Coordinates of C-alpha atoms in Angstrom, one line a residue:
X6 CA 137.5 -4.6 72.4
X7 CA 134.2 -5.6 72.5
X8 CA 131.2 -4.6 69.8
X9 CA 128.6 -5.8 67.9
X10 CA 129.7 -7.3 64.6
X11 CA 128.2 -9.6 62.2
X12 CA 128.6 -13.9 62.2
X13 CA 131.3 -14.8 60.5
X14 CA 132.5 -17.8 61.8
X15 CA 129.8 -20.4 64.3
X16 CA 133.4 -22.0 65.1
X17 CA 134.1 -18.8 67.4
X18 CA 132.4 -18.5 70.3
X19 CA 132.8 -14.6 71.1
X20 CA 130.6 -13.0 68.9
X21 CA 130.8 -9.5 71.1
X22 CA 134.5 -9.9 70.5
X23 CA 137.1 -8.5 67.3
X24 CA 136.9 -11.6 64.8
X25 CA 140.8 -10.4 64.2
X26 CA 141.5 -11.8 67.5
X27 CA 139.9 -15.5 65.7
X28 CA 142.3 -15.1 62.9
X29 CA 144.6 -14.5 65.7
X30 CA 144.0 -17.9 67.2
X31 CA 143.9 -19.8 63.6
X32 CA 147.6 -18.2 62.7
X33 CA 149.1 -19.1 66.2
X34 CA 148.6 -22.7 65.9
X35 CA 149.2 -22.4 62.2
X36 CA 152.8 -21.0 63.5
X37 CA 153.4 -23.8 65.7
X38 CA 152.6 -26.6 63.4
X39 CA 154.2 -25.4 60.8
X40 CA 157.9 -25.3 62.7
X41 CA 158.9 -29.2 61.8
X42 CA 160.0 -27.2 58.0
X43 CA 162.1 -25.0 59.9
X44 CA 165.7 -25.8 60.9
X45 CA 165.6 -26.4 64.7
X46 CA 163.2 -29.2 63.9
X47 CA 164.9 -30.4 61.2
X48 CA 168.3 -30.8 63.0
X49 CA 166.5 -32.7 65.4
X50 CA 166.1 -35.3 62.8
X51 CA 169.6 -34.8 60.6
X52 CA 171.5 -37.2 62.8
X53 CA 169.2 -40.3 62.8
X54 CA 168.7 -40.4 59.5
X55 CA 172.4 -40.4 58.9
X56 CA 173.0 -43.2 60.8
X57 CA 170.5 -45.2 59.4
X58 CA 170.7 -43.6 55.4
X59 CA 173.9 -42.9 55.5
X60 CA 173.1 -39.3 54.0
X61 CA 175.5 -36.7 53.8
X62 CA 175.2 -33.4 55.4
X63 CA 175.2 -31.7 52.0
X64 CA 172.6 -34.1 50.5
X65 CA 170.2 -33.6 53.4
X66 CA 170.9 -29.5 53.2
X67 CA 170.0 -29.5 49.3
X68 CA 166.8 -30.6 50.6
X69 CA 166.4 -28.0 52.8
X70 CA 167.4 -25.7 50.4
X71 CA 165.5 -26.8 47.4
X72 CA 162.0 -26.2 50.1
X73 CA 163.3 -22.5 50.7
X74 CA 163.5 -22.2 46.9
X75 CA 160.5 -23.6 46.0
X76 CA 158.7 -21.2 48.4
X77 CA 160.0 -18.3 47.3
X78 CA 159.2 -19.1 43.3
X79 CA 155.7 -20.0 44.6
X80 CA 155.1 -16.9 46.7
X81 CA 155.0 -15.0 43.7
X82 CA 151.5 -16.0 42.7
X83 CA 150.2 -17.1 46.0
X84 CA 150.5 -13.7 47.0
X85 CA 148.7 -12.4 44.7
X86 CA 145.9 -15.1 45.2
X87 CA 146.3 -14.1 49.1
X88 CA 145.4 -10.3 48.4
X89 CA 142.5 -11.3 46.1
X90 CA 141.0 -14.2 47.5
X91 CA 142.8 -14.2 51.1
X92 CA 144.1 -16.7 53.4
X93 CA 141.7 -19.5 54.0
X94 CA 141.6 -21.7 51.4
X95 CA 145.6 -21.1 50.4
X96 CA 145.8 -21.7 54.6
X97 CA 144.0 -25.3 54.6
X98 CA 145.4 -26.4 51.0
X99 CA 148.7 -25.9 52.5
X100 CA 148.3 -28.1 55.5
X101 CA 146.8 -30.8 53.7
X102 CA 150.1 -31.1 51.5
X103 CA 151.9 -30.9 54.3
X104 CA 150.4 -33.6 56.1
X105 CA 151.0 -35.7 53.2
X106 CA 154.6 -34.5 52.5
X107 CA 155.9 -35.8 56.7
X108 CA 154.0 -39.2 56.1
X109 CA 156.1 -39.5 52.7
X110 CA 158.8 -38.3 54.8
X111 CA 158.1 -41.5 57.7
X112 CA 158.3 -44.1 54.4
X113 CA 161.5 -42.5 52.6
X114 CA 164.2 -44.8 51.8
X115 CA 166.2 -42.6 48.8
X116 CA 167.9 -39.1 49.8
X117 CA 165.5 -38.2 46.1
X118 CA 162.2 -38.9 48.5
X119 CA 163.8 -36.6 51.1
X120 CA 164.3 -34.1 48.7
X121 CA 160.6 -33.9 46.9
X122 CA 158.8 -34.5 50.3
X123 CA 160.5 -32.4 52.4
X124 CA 160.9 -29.9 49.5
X125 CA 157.3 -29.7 49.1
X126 CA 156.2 -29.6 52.7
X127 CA 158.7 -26.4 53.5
X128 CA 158.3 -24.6 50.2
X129 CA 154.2 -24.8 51.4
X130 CA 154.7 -23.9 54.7
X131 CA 156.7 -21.1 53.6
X132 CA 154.3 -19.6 50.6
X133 CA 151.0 -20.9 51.7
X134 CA 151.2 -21.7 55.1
X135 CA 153.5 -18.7 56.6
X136 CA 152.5 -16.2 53.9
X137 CA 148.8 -16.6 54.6
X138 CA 149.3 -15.8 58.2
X139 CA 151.8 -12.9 57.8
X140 CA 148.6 -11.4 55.1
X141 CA 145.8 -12.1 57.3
X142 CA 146.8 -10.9 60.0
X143 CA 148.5 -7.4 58.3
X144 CA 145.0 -7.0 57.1
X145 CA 142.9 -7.6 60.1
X146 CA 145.5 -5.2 62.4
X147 CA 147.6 -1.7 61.9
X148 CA 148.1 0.2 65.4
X149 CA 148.1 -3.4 66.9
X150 CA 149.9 -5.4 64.4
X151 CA 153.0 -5.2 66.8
X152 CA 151.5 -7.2 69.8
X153 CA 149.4 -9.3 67.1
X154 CA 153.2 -10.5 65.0
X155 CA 154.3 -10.8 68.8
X156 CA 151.7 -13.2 69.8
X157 CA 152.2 -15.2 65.9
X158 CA 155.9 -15.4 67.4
X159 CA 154.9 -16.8 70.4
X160 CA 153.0 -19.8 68.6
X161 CA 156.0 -20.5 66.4
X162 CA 158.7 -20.5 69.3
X163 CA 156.6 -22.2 71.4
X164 CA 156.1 -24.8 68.7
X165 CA 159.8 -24.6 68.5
X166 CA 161.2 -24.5 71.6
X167 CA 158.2 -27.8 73.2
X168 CA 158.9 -30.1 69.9
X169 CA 162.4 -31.0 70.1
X170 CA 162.4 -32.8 73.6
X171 CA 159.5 -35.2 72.6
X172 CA 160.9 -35.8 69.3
X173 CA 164.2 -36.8 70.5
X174 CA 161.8 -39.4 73.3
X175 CA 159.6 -40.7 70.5
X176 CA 162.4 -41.1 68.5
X177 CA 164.4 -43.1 71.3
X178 CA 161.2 -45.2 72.4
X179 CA 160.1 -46.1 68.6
X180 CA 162.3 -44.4 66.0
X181 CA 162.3 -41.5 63.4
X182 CA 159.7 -42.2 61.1
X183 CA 157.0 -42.8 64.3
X184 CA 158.2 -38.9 65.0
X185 CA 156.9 -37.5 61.5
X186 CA 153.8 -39.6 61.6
X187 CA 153.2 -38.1 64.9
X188 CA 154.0 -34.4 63.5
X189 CA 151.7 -35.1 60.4
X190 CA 149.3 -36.1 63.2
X191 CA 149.3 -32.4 65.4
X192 CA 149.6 -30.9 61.5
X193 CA 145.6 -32.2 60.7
X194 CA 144.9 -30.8 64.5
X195 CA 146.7 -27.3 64.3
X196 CA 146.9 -26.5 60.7
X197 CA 144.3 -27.5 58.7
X198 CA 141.2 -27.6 61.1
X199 CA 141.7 -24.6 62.5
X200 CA 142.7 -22.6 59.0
X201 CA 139.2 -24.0 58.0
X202 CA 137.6 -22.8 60.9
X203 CA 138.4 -19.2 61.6
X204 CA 140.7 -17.8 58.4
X205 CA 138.9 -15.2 56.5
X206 CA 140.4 -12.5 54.0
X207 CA 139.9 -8.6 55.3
X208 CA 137.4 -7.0 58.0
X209 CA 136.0 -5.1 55.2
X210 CA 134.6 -8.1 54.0
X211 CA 132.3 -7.6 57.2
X212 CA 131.5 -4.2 57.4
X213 CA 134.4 -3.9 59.6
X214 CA 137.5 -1.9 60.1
X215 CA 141.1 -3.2 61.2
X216 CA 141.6 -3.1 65.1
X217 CA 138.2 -3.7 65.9
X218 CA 138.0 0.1 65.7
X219 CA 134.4 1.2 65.0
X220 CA 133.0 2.1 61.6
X221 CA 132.1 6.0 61.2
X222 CA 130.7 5.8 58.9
X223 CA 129.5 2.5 55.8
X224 CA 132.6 0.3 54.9
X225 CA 132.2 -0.3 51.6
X226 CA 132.2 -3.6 51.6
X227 CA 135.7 -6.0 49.9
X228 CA 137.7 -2.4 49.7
X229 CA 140.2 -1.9 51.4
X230 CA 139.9 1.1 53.9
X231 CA 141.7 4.1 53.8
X232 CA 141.1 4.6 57.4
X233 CA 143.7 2.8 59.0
X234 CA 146.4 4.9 59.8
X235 CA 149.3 3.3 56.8
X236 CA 149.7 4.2 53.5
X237 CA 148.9 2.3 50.8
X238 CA 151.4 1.5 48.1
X239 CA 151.3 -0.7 45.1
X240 CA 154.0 -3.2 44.3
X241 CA 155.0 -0.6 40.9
X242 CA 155.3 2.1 43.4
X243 CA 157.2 0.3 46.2
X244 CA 159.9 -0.8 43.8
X245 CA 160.9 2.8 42.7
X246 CA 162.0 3.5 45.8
X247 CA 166.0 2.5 47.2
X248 CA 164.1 1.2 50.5
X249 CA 162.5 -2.1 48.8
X250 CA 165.5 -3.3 47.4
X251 CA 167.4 -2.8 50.6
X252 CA 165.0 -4.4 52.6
X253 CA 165.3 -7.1 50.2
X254 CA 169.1 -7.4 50.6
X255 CA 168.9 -7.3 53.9
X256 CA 166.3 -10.2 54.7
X257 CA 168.2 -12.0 51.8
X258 CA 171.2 -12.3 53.6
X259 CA 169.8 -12.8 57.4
X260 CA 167.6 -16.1 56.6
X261 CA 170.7 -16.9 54.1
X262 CA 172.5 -17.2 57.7
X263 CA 170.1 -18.0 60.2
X264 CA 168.5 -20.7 58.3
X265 CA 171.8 -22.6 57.9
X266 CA 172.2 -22.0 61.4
X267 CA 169.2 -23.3 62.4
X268 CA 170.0 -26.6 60.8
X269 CA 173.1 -27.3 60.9
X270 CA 173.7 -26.0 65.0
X271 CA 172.4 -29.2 66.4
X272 CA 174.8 -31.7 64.6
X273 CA 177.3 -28.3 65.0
X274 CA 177.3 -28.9 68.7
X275 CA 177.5 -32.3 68.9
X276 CA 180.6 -32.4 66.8
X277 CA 181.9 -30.2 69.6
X278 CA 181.4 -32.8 72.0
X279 CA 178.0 -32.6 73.6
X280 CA 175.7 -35.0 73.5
X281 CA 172.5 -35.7 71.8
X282 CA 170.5 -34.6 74.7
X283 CA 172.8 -31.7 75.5
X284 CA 172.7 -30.4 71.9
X285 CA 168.8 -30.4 72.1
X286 CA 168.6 -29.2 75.3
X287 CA 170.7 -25.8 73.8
X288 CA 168.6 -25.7 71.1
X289 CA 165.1 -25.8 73.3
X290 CA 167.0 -23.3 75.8
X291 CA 167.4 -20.3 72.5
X292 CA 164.0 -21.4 71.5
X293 CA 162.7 -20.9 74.6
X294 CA 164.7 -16.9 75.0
X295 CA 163.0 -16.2 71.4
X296 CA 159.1 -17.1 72.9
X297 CA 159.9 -15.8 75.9
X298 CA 161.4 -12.0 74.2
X299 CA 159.3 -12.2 71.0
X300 CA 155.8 -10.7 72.4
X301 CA 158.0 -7.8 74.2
X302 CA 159.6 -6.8 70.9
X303 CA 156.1 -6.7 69.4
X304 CA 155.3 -4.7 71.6
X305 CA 158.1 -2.3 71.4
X306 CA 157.4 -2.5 67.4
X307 CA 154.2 -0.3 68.0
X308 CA 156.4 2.5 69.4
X309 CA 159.7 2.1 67.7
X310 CA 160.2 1.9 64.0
X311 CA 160.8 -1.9 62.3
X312 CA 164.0 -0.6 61.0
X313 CA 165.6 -0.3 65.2
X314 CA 164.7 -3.3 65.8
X315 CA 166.1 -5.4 62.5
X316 CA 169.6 -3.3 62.7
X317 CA 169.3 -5.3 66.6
X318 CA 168.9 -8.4 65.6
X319 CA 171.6 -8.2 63.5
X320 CA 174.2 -7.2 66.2
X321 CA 172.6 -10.3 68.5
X322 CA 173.3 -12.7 65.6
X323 CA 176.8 -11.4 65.0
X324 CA 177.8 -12.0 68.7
X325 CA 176.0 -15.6 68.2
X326 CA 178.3 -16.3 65.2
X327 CA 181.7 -15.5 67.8
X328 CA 179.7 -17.5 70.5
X329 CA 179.2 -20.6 68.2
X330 CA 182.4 -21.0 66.7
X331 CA 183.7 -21.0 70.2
X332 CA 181.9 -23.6 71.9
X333 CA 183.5 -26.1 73.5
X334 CA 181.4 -27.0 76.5
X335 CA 177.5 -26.9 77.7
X336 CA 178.0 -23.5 79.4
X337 CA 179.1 -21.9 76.3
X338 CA 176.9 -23.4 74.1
X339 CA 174.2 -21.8 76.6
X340 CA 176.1 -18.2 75.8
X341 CA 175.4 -19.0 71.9
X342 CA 171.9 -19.8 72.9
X343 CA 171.3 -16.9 74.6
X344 CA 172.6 -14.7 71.9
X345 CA 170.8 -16.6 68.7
X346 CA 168.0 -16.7 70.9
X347 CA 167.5 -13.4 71.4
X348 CA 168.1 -12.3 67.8
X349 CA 165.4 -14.7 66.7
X350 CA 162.6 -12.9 69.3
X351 CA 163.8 -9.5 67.5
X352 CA 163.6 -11.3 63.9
X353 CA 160.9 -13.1 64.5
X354 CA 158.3 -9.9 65.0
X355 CA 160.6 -7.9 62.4
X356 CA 160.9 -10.5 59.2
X357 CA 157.0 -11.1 59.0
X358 CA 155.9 -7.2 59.0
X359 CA 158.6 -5.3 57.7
X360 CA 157.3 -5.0 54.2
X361 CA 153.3 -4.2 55.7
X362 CA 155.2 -1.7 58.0
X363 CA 156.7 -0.1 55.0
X364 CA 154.0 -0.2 52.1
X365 CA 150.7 -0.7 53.9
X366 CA 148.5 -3.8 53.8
X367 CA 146.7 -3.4 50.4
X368 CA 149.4 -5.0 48.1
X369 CA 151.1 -6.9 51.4
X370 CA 151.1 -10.4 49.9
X371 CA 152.5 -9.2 46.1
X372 CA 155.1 -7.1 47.5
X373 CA 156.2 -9.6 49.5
X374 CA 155.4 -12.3 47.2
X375 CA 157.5 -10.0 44.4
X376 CA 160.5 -10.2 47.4
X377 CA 160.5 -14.0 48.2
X378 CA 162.1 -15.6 45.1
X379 CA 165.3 -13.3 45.3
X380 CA 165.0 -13.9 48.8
X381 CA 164.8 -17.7 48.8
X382 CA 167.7 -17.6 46.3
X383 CA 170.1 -15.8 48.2
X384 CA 169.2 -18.1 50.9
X385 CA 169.7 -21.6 49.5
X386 CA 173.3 -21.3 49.3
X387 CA 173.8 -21.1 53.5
X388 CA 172.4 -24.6 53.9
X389 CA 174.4 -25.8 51.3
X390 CA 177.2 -24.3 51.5
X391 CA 177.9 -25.1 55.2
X392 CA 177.0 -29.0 54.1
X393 CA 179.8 -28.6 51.8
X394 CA 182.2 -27.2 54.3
X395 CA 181.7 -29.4 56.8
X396 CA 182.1 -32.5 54.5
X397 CA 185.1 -30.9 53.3
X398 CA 187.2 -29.5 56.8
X399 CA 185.1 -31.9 59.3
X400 CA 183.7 -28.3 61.2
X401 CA 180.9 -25.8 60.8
X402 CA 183.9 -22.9 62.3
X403 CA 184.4 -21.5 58.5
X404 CA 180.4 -21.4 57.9
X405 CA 179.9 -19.8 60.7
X406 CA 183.0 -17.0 59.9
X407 CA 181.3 -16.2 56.8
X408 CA 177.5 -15.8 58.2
X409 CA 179.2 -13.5 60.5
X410 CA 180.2 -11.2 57.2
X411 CA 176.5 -12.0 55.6
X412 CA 175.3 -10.6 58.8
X413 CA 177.4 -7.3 58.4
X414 CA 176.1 -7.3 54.7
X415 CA 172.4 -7.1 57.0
X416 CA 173.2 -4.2 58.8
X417 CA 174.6 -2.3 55.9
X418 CA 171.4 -2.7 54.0
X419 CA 168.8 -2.3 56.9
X420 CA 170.5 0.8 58.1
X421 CA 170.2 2.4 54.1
X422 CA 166.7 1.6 54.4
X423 CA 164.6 4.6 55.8
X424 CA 161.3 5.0 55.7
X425 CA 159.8 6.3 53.0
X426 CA 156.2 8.5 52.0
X427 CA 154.8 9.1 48.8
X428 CA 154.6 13.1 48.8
X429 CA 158.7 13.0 49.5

């Protein structure tokens, strides 16, 4: 929509056009160069620095774990900072510890370096990096916020489903460590710049209203308009109602799952017989079905409630689970792509505006923040526990059995969450 609307940023060079869609721009290459904390990226890696650290798979999962702990603990006051003070400087601080953390990660020699740097690089991405986003972008939009967590999906799959391909020829051509100075490298160019640049807290802040729609009257400016088509709930209110906590169970137990899944799958498939290539190639190919879907389930978000859409996911990764414990060649490994894929498009729009969709924008970032630690808890133990299980029976089959239950846990708890008003 175009309209005449104060300078906020001389970095964007549409000043006729909604500054949401700038914040737009600013979170989608946030997205993508925050993926290298996130488990297809990370499997990538797991291999190679086996063979040359001799690391355990349960000594590189605590890692990963300990990172998904530490940014749950940490959301808890960073979402509060995000709702007072918004996402820009929580956005660039973020990206500058990241960017330190992966060129740690290039010199590490001791599975303890691993486990601070790449502890403290996902536990930012996940409270300051991802968070920031998710907040920004729940203030900026309502009626669109379906095609705008579509289009934040398509960065992050994207980033996803291009990275593991060069990462696998930089590592072949120079080594592992080149491939995180090289990440820490397109971190500076998509994270940190581009936060500075365009991220800014609420269009109220402006004189503005979310959408772009136009003002009919004065904003008053740094309050949060009524006139946006949500309600507005306080974190006090949300949790006396049965819907919070079973949204809570339910995301608990799906990242429990998925982000086990997501690291372990790679070294999963190789054990299976496929090769290095191969198991990348399956990993870009459900990368490539979640950016492909994840702007058509936005999309579909506008029209049909969050809850649909999460209780679908959930039956996509349950059919993953059957397809990945019975791999035994490249075609059905593609069948297990196609499947985990698909559910991470669905999850993908669902997991980052479930809790906006529900409560409203005004206390987005301490509700969720509130959620994340009993989130990130829950969620430890998958990476963990499948390190342990495979060290112990040589396979991931029994991890991936169990994340099949922890997915029916899911649906159980999204389908007892209904949507909820305050005069009911």
């Amino acid at each position: 929509m175009t309209m005449q609307q104060p300078r906020i940023s001389r970095f964007w060079p549409f000043p006729r056009v909604y500054y949401g869609w700038a914040i737009m721009t600013a979170s989608m290459l946030n997205a993508a160069a925050s993926v290298p904390m996130q488990g297809p990226i990370v499997g990538v890696f797991v291999r190679p620095m086996q063979d040359e650290l001799g690391w355990s798979a349960t000594s590189i999962s605590i890692g990963f774990a300990l990172g998904s702990g530490l940014g749950g603990i940490s959301s808890v006051w960073v979402g509060r900072i995000l709702d007072r003070r918004g996402a820009r400087g929580v956005t660039v601080a973020a990206g500058m510890i990241i960017v330190g953390c992966m060129v740690g990660l290039a010199a590490m020699t001791q599975v303890w370096h691993f486990w601070g740097f790449f502890g403290l690089a996902r536990g930012t991405a996940a409270a300051g990096a991802q968070l920031g986003t998710m907040v920004a972008l729940a203030s900026w939009f309502v009626r669109k916020r379906g095609r705008v967590v579509g289009l934040l999906g398509v960065g992050q799959r994207t980033g996803q489903f291009i990275m593991p391909l060069p990462i696998v020829a930089i590592m072949t051509w120079f080594g592992w460590r080149e491939a995180w100075l090289a990440l820490a490298g397109f971190a500076v160019l998509a994270l940190v710049l581009p936060s500075a640049a365009y991220m800014r807290r609420r269009p109220e802040d402006y004189g503005l209203l979310p959408d772009g729609r136009r003002p009919t009257h004065d904003v008053q400016v740094g309050e949060v308009s009524e006139d946006a088509g949500e309600e507005l709930w306080s974190l006090a209110e949300a949790k006396r109602t049965v819907t919070l906590w079973a949204l809570i169970v339910g995301q608990a137990a799906v990242v429990l799952a998925v982000n086990a899944t997501n690291l372990h799958i790679n070294v999963s498939l190789q054990d299976k017989g496929l090769s290095q290539f191969s198991a990348a190639m399956a990993v870009t190919i459900y990368l490539t079905v979640a950016a492909l879907s994840v702007f058509g389930w936005g999309l579909l978000m506008e029209r049909v409630h969050t809850r649909y859409l999460a209780l679908t996911s959930v039956l996509f990764y349950l059919t993953a689970m059957v397809l990945a414990i019975a791999v035994d060649s490249f075609p059905t490994a593609v069948a297990f792509s196609v499947a985990f894929g698909s559910a991470l498009g669905v999850w993908t729009v669902v997991s980052r505006m479930m809790f906006a969709n529900y409560f409203g924008r005004r206390s987005f970032g301490t509700i969720r923040g509130f959620a994340a630690p009993i989130m990130a808890g829950v969620s430890m133990v998958g990476p963990i526990l499948a390190g342990i299980l495979k060290d112990i029976t040589g396979s991931y089959d029994l991890s991936f059995t169990i994340f099949a239950g922890v997915f029916g846990v899911a649906f159980v708890a999204f389908a007892l969450a209904r949507p909820v008003t305050k005069g009911a």
